């Protein structure tokens, strides 16, 4: 079963990569949250370096204003959280697939279907949330250019996983039918109990 070994190797690689992506997304979301909190604190209590505040220095040196930076950080944090959710579900799927030893199971097909739907749905939700965030920020910073978020690849990946789950379900159904046919084809062999011959009489 060379093909199955290749699939299992790819599943192991997918699990490792999904774990790495999950950790990176969590770290990225935390960094964005810390950045937003720091900007809020600096805005309320600006740190002075001579006659210049750190908050004012950031605004003067950057090409974006404070509302724009808030918007960028918030959108990036939402994107990181969404990607972390997808990668966590992917880790769970690969873990269960490796435990089953094959992707052609009904349970595995359902998990892959859920993963595909989640990936496709979040690829739509995240840009919508980003659009709302930039719409709010545009009231404070007129002329704000919307952050370009590419969601086509995530949508395509989700659709591909949905289609692949149908193949896995079909394979699971064929496996179950083949197993049932083999069981019905093998007749039940009843063990024959050998008849014991009567012992010769020893009476004189």
PDB file of C-alpha atoms in Angstrom:
ATOM      1  CA  UNK A   1       0.000   0.000   0.000  1.00  0.00           C
ATOM      2  CA  UNK A   2       2.525   2.578  -1.202  1.00  0.00           C
ATOM      3  CA  UNK A   3      -0.128   5.228  -1.856  1.00  0.00           C
ATOM      4  CA  UNK A   4      -1.499   4.947   1.675  1.00  0.00           C
ATOM      5  CA  UNK A   5       1.987   5.424   3.114  1.00  0.00           C
ATOM      6  CA  UNK A   6       2.385   8.603   1.059  1.00  0.00           C
ATOM      7  CA  UNK A   7      -0.994   9.881   2.274  1.00  0.00           C
ATOM      8  CA  UNK A   8      -0.065   9.200   5.894  1.00  0.00           C
ATOM      9  CA  UNK A   9       3.292  10.941   5.432  1.00  0.00           C
ATOM     10  CA  UNK A  10       1.510  13.975   3.985  1.00  0.00           C
ATOM     11  CA  UNK A  11      -0.914  13.887   6.924  1.00  0.00           C
ATOM     12  CA  UNK A  12       2.006  13.975   9.365  1.00  0.00           C
ATOM     13  CA  UNK A  13       3.520  16.935   7.509  1.00  0.00           C
ATOM     14  CA  UNK A  14       0.141  18.673   7.432  1.00  0.00           C
ATOM     15  CA  UNK A  15      -0.252  18.227  11.175  1.00  0.00           C
ATOM     16  CA  UNK A  16       3.191  19.742  11.854  1.00  0.00           C
ATOM     17  CA  UNK A  17       2.609  22.691   9.514  1.00  0.00           C
ATOM     18  CA  UNK A  18      -0.856  23.304  10.988  1.00  0.00           C
ATOM     19  CA  UNK A  19       0.633  23.365  14.488  1.00  0.00           C
ATOM     20  CA  UNK A  20       3.277  25.873  13.399  1.00  0.00           C
ATOM     21  CA  UNK A  21       0.659  28.097  11.732  1.00  0.00           C
ATOM     22  CA  UNK A  22      -1.530  27.921  14.843  1.00  0.00           C
ATOM     23  CA  UNK A  23       1.321  29.024  17.117  1.00  0.00           C
ATOM     24  CA  UNK A  24       2.367  31.824  14.742  1.00  0.00           C
ATOM     25  CA  UNK A  25      -1.217  33.098  14.482  1.00  0.00           C
ATOM     26  CA  UNK A  26      -1.653  33.118  18.269  1.00  0.00           C
ATOM     27  CA  UNK A  27       1.612  35.035  18.651  1.00  0.00           C
ATOM     28  CA  UNK A  28       0.576  37.464  15.904  1.00  0.00           C
ATOM     29  CA  UNK A  29      -2.834  38.071  17.483  1.00  0.00           C
ATOM     30  CA  UNK A  30      -1.213  38.702  20.877  1.00  0.00           C
ATOM     31  CA  UNK A  31       1.266  41.156  19.358  1.00  0.00           C
ATOM     32  CA  UNK A  32      -1.558  43.064  17.681  1.00  0.00           C
ATOM     33  CA  UNK A  33      -3.546  43.152  20.931  1.00  0.00           C
ATOM     34  CA  UNK A  34      -0.501  44.424  22.832  1.00  0.00           C
ATOM     35  CA  UNK A  35       0.037  47.037  20.141  1.00  0.00           C
ATOM     36  CA  UNK A  36      -3.546  48.310  20.418  1.00  0.00           C
ATOM     37  CA  UNK A  37      -3.401  48.414  24.220  1.00  0.00           C
ATOM     38  CA  UNK A  38      -0.034  50.191  24.124  1.00  0.00           C
ATOM     39  CA  UNK A  39      -1.349  52.820  21.712  1.00  0.00           C
ATOM     40  CA  UNK A  40      -4.377  53.409  23.936  1.00  0.00           C
ATOM     41  CA  UNK A  41      -2.189  53.789  27.023  1.00  0.00           C
ATOM     42  CA  UNK A  42       0.239  56.066  25.205  1.00  0.00           C
ATOM     43  CA  UNK A  43      -2.666  58.163  23.993  1.00  0.00           C
ATOM     44  CA  UNK A  44      -4.014  58.657  27.501  1.00  0.00           C
ATOM     45  CA  UNK A  45      -0.605  58.983  29.149  1.00  0.00           C
ATOM     46  CA  UNK A  46       1.927  59.927  26.457  1.00  0.00           C
ATOM     47  CA  UNK A  47       5.533  59.061  27.202  1.00  0.00           C
ATOM     48  CA  UNK A  48       7.741  62.116  26.831  1.00  0.00           C
ATOM     49  CA  UNK A  49      11.309  62.050  25.478  1.00  0.00           C
ATOM     50  CA  UNK A  50      12.420  65.630  25.924  1.00  0.00           C
ATOM     51  CA  UNK A  51       9.776  67.827  24.303  1.00  0.00           C
ATOM     52  CA  UNK A  52       8.486  65.081  22.006  1.00  0.00           C
ATOM     53  CA  UNK A  53       6.008  62.364  22.948  1.00  0.00           C
ATOM     54  CA  UNK A  54       6.448  58.804  21.695  1.00  0.00           C
ATOM     55  CA  UNK A  55       2.862  58.822  20.427  1.00  0.00           C
ATOM     56  CA  UNK A  56       3.457  62.011  18.402  1.00  0.00           C
ATOM     57  CA  UNK A  57       6.742  60.648  17.083  1.00  0.00           C
ATOM     58  CA  UNK A  58       5.038  57.521  15.788  1.00  0.00           C
ATOM     59  CA  UNK A  59       2.407  59.575  14.009  1.00  0.00           C
ATOM     60  CA  UNK A  60       4.945  61.960  12.477  1.00  0.00           C
ATOM     61  CA  UNK A  61       7.327  59.247  11.275  1.00  0.00           C
ATOM     62  CA  UNK A  62       4.651  56.889   9.938  1.00  0.00           C
ATOM     63  CA  UNK A  63       2.624  57.479   6.799  1.00  0.00           C
ATOM     64  CA  UNK A  64      -0.597  56.604   8.588  1.00  0.00           C
ATOM     65  CA  UNK A  65      -2.550  58.288  11.340  1.00  0.00           C
ATOM     66  CA  UNK A  66      -3.535  56.777  14.687  1.00  0.00           C
ATOM     67  CA  UNK A  67      -7.028  55.633  13.546  1.00  0.00           C
ATOM     68  CA  UNK A  68      -5.444  53.922  10.558  1.00  0.00           C
ATOM     69  CA  UNK A  69      -2.937  52.094  12.773  1.00  0.00           C
ATOM     70  CA  UNK A  70      -5.797  50.997  15.030  1.00  0.00           C
ATOM     71  CA  UNK A  71      -7.636  49.682  11.988  1.00  0.00           C
ATOM     72  CA  UNK A  72      -4.597  47.826  10.634  1.00  0.00           C
ATOM     73  CA  UNK A  73      -3.840  46.215  13.987  1.00  0.00           C
ATOM     74  CA  UNK A  74      -7.475  45.236  14.599  1.00  0.00           C
ATOM     75  CA  UNK A  75      -7.914  43.727  11.125  1.00  0.00           C
ATOM     76  CA  UNK A  76      -4.625  41.830  11.380  1.00  0.00           C
ATOM     77  CA  UNK A  77      -5.618  40.499  14.795  1.00  0.00           C
ATOM     78  CA  UNK A  78      -8.983  39.273  13.459  1.00  0.00           C
ATOM     79  CA  UNK A  79      -7.237  37.611  10.501  1.00  0.00           C
ATOM     80  CA  UNK A  80      -4.762  35.888  12.838  1.00  0.00           C
ATOM     81  CA  UNK A  81      -7.581  34.616  15.079  1.00  0.00           C
ATOM     82  CA  UNK A  82      -9.513  33.276  12.075  1.00  0.00           C
ATOM     83  CA  UNK A  83      -6.430  31.511  10.710  1.00  0.00           C
ATOM     84  CA  UNK A  84      -5.690  30.090  14.177  1.00  0.00           C
ATOM     85  CA  UNK A  85      -9.197  28.596  14.327  1.00  0.00           C
ATOM     86  CA  UNK A  86      -8.811  26.961  10.912  1.00  0.00           C
ATOM     87  CA  UNK A  87      -5.338  25.606  11.704  1.00  0.00           C
ATOM     88  CA  UNK A  88      -6.559  24.193  15.039  1.00  0.00           C
ATOM     89  CA  UNK A  89      -9.351  22.312  13.267  1.00  0.00           C
ATOM     90  CA  UNK A  90      -6.776  21.099  10.727  1.00  0.00           C
ATOM     91  CA  UNK A  91      -4.550  19.773  13.518  1.00  0.00           C
ATOM     92  CA  UNK A  92      -7.514  17.877  14.958  1.00  0.00           C
ATOM     93  CA  UNK A  93      -8.392  16.409  11.551  1.00  0.00           C
ATOM     94  CA  UNK A  94      -4.838  15.237  10.791  1.00  0.00           C
ATOM     95  CA  UNK A  95      -4.502  13.792  14.300  1.00  0.00           C
ATOM     96  CA  UNK A  96      -7.693  11.730  13.934  1.00  0.00           C
ATOM     97  CA  UNK A  97      -6.779  10.700  10.386  1.00  0.00           C
ATOM     98  CA  UNK A  98      -3.408   9.377  11.545  1.00  0.00           C
ATOM     99  CA  UNK A  99      -5.126   7.500  14.381  1.00  0.00           C
ATOM    100  CA  UNK A 100      -7.577   5.880  11.923  1.00  0.00           C
ATOM    101  CA  UNK A 101      -4.777   4.977   9.535  1.00  0.00           C
ATOM    102  CA  UNK A 102      -6.771   6.018   6.463  1.00  0.00           C
ATOM    103  CA  UNK A 103      -8.675   9.080   5.207  1.00  0.00           C
ATOM    104  CA  UNK A 104     -11.493   6.903   3.893  1.00  0.00           C
ATOM    105  CA  UNK A 105     -13.706   6.878   6.971  1.00  0.00           C
ATOM    106  CA  UNK A 106     -17.127   8.414   7.489  1.00  0.00           C
ATOM    107  CA  UNK A 107     -15.947  10.330  10.549  1.00  0.00           C
ATOM    108  CA  UNK A 108     -12.861  11.654   8.755  1.00  0.00           C
ATOM    109  CA  UNK A 109     -14.939  12.747   5.757  1.00  0.00           C
ATOM    110  CA  UNK A 110     -17.275  14.705   8.053  1.00  0.00           C
ATOM    111  CA  UNK A 111     -14.330  16.408   9.779  1.00  0.00           C
ATOM    112  CA  UNK A 112     -12.789  17.352   6.431  1.00  0.00           C
ATOM    113  CA  UNK A 113     -16.158  18.720   5.270  1.00  0.00           C
ATOM    114  CA  UNK A 114     -16.469  20.867   8.407  1.00  0.00           C
ATOM    115  CA  UNK A 115     -12.901  22.084   7.931  1.00  0.00           C
ATOM    116  CA  UNK A 116     -13.623  23.080   4.340  1.00  0.00           C
ATOM    117  CA  UNK A 117     -16.852  24.890   5.252  1.00  0.00           C
ATOM    118  CA  UNK A 118     -15.093  26.721   8.104  1.00  0.00           C
ATOM    119  CA  UNK A 119     -12.204  27.787   5.873  1.00  0.00           C
ATOM    120  CA  UNK A 120     -14.537  29.044   3.140  1.00  0.00           C
ATOM    121  CA  UNK A 121     -16.837  30.828   5.602  1.00  0.00           C
ATOM    122  CA  UNK A 122     -14.043  32.635   7.424  1.00  0.00           C
ATOM    123  CA  UNK A 123     -12.562  33.749   4.121  1.00  0.00           C
ATOM    124  CA  UNK A 124     -15.811  35.694   3.641  1.00  0.00           C
ATOM    125  CA  UNK A 125     -16.351  36.823   7.233  1.00  0.00           C
ATOM    126  CA  UNK A 126     -12.868  38.289   7.787  1.00  0.00           C
ATOM    127  CA  UNK A 127     -12.981  40.723   4.809  1.00  0.00           C
ATOM    128  CA  UNK A 128     -16.491  41.793   5.867  1.00  0.00           C
ATOM    129  CA  UNK A 129     -15.271  42.525   9.407  1.00  0.00           C
ATOM    130  CA  UNK A 130     -12.255  44.330   7.948  1.00  0.00           C
ATOM    131  CA  UNK A 131     -14.522  46.434   5.751  1.00  0.00           C
ATOM    132  CA  UNK A 132     -16.620  47.430   8.753  1.00  0.00           C
ATOM    133  CA  UNK A 133     -13.483  48.337  10.712  1.00  0.00           C
ATOM    134  CA  UNK A 134     -12.123  50.513   7.922  1.00  0.00           C
ATOM    135  CA  UNK A 135     -15.529  52.132   7.446  1.00  0.00           C
ATOM    136  CA  UNK A 136     -15.460  53.164  11.103  1.00  0.00           C
ATOM    137  CA  UNK A 137     -11.849  54.348  10.843  1.00  0.00           C
ATOM    138  CA  UNK A 138     -12.626  56.385   7.714  1.00  0.00           C
ATOM    139  CA  UNK A 139     -14.860  58.685   9.793  1.00  0.00           C
ATOM    140  CA  UNK A 140     -11.811  59.678  11.847  1.00  0.00           C
ATOM    141  CA  UNK A 141      -9.363  59.661   8.938  1.00  0.00           C
ATOM    142  CA  UNK A 142     -10.960  60.777   5.629  1.00  0.00           C
ATOM    143  CA  UNK A 143      -9.347  59.366   2.521  1.00  0.00           C
ATOM    144  CA  UNK A 144      -8.390  56.131   4.252  1.00  0.00           C
ATOM    145  CA  UNK A 145      -7.516  53.417   1.758  1.00  0.00           C
ATOM    146  CA  UNK A 146      -9.031  50.056   2.551  1.00  0.00           C
ATOM    147  CA  UNK A 147      -6.632  47.281   3.485  1.00  0.00           C
ATOM    148  CA  UNK A 148      -6.371  44.812   0.611  1.00  0.00           C
ATOM    149  CA  UNK A 149      -7.109  41.342   1.979  1.00  0.00           C
ATOM    150  CA  UNK A 150      -6.759  38.462  -0.430  1.00  0.00           C
ATOM    151  CA  UNK A 151      -9.425  35.888   0.423  1.00  0.00           C
ATOM    152  CA  UNK A 152      -9.589  34.055  -2.909  1.00  0.00           C
ATOM    153  CA  UNK A 153      -6.963  31.485  -1.966  1.00  0.00           C
ATOM    154  CA  UNK A 154      -8.688  30.637   1.337  1.00  0.00           C
ATOM    155  CA  UNK A 155     -12.025  30.306  -0.418  1.00  0.00           C
ATOM    156  CA  UNK A 156     -10.479  28.018  -3.042  1.00  0.00           C
ATOM    157  CA  UNK A 157      -8.811  25.913  -0.356  1.00  0.00           C
ATOM    158  CA  UNK A 158     -12.106  25.542   1.500  1.00  0.00           C
ATOM    159  CA  UNK A 159     -13.969  24.487  -1.641  1.00  0.00           C
ATOM    160  CA  UNK A 160     -11.193  22.017  -2.496  1.00  0.00           C
ATOM    161  CA  UNK A 161     -11.465  20.435   0.967  1.00  0.00           C
ATOM    162  CA  UNK A 162     -15.257  20.175   0.608  1.00  0.00           C
ATOM    163  CA  UNK A 163     -14.869  18.360  -2.723  1.00  0.00           C
ATOM    164  CA  UNK A 164     -12.107  16.149  -1.306  1.00  0.00           C
ATOM    165  CA  UNK A 165     -14.359  15.214   1.627  1.00  0.00           C
ATOM    166  CA  UNK A 166     -16.905  13.840  -0.866  1.00  0.00           C
ATOM    167  CA  UNK A 167     -14.218  11.589  -2.368  1.00  0.00           C
ATOM    168  CA  UNK A 168     -13.255  10.416   1.120  1.00  0.00           C
ATOM    169  CA  UNK A 169     -16.897   9.690   1.958  1.00  0.00           C
ATOM    170  CA  UNK A 170     -17.290   7.751  -1.287  1.00  0.00           C
ATOM    171  CA  UNK A 171     -14.149   5.762  -0.497  1.00  0.00           C
ATOM    172  CA  UNK A 172     -15.485   5.010   2.988  1.00  0.00           C
ATOM    173  CA  UNK A 173     -18.784   3.781   1.515  1.00  0.00           C
ATOM    174  CA  UNK A 174     -16.943   1.526  -0.954  1.00  0.00           C
ATOM    175  CA  UNK A 175     -14.805   0.134   1.863  1.00  0.00           C
ATOM    176  CA  UNK A 176     -17.889  -0.633   3.948  1.00  0.00           C
ATOM    177  CA  UNK A 177     -19.648  -2.288   0.976  1.00  0.00           C
ATOM    178  CA  UNK A 178     -16.579  -4.362   0.143  1.00  0.00           C
ATOM    179  CA  UNK A 179     -16.265  -5.505   3.750  1.00  0.00           C
ATOM    180  CA  UNK A 180     -19.951  -6.439   3.899  1.00  0.00           C
ATOM    181  CA  UNK A 181     -19.717  -8.348   0.590  1.00  0.00           C
ATOM    182  CA  UNK A 182     -16.722 -10.336   1.819  1.00  0.00           C
ATOM    183  CA  UNK A 183     -18.529 -11.247   5.029  1.00  0.00           C
ATOM    184  CA  UNK A 184     -21.612 -12.418   3.119  1.00  0.00           C
ATOM    185  CA  UNK A 185     -19.530 -14.400   0.624  1.00  0.00           C
ATOM    186  CA  UNK A 186     -17.788 -16.487   3.282  1.00  0.00           C
ATOM    187  CA  UNK A 187     -20.210 -19.180   4.529  1.00  0.00           C
ATOM    188  CA  UNK A 188     -20.312 -19.942   8.165  1.00  0.00           C
ATOM    189  CA  UNK A 189     -18.552 -23.242   8.709  1.00  0.00           C
ATOM    190  CA  UNK A 190     -20.099 -25.269  11.431  1.00  0.00           C
ATOM    191  CA  UNK A 191     -17.764 -27.479  13.318  1.00  0.00           C
ATOM    192  CA  UNK A 192     -18.774 -31.117  13.048  1.00  0.00           C
ATOM    193  CA  UNK A 193     -18.611 -32.972  16.288  1.00  0.00           C
ATOM    194  CA  UNK A 194     -17.046 -36.408  15.616  1.00  0.00           C
ATOM    195  CA  UNK A 195     -19.147 -39.311  16.715  1.00  0.00           C
ATOM    196  CA  UNK A 196     -17.471 -41.419  19.351  1.00  0.00           C
ATOM    197  CA  UNK A 197     -17.616 -45.161  18.858  1.00  0.00           C
ATOM    198  CA  UNK A 198     -18.995 -47.149  21.770  1.00  0.00           C
ATOM    199  CA  UNK A 199     -16.333 -48.697  23.889  1.00  0.00           C
ATOM    200  CA  UNK A 200     -16.311 -52.573  23.746  1.00  0.00           C
ATOM    201  CA  UNK A 201     -17.904 -54.259  26.712  1.00  0.00           C
ATOM    202  CA  UNK A 202     -15.509 -55.868  29.174  1.00  0.00           C
ATOM    203  CA  UNK A 203     -18.164 -58.035  30.864  1.00  0.00           C
ATOM    204  CA  UNK A 204     -17.249 -61.722  30.804  1.00  0.00           C
TER     205      UNK A 204
END
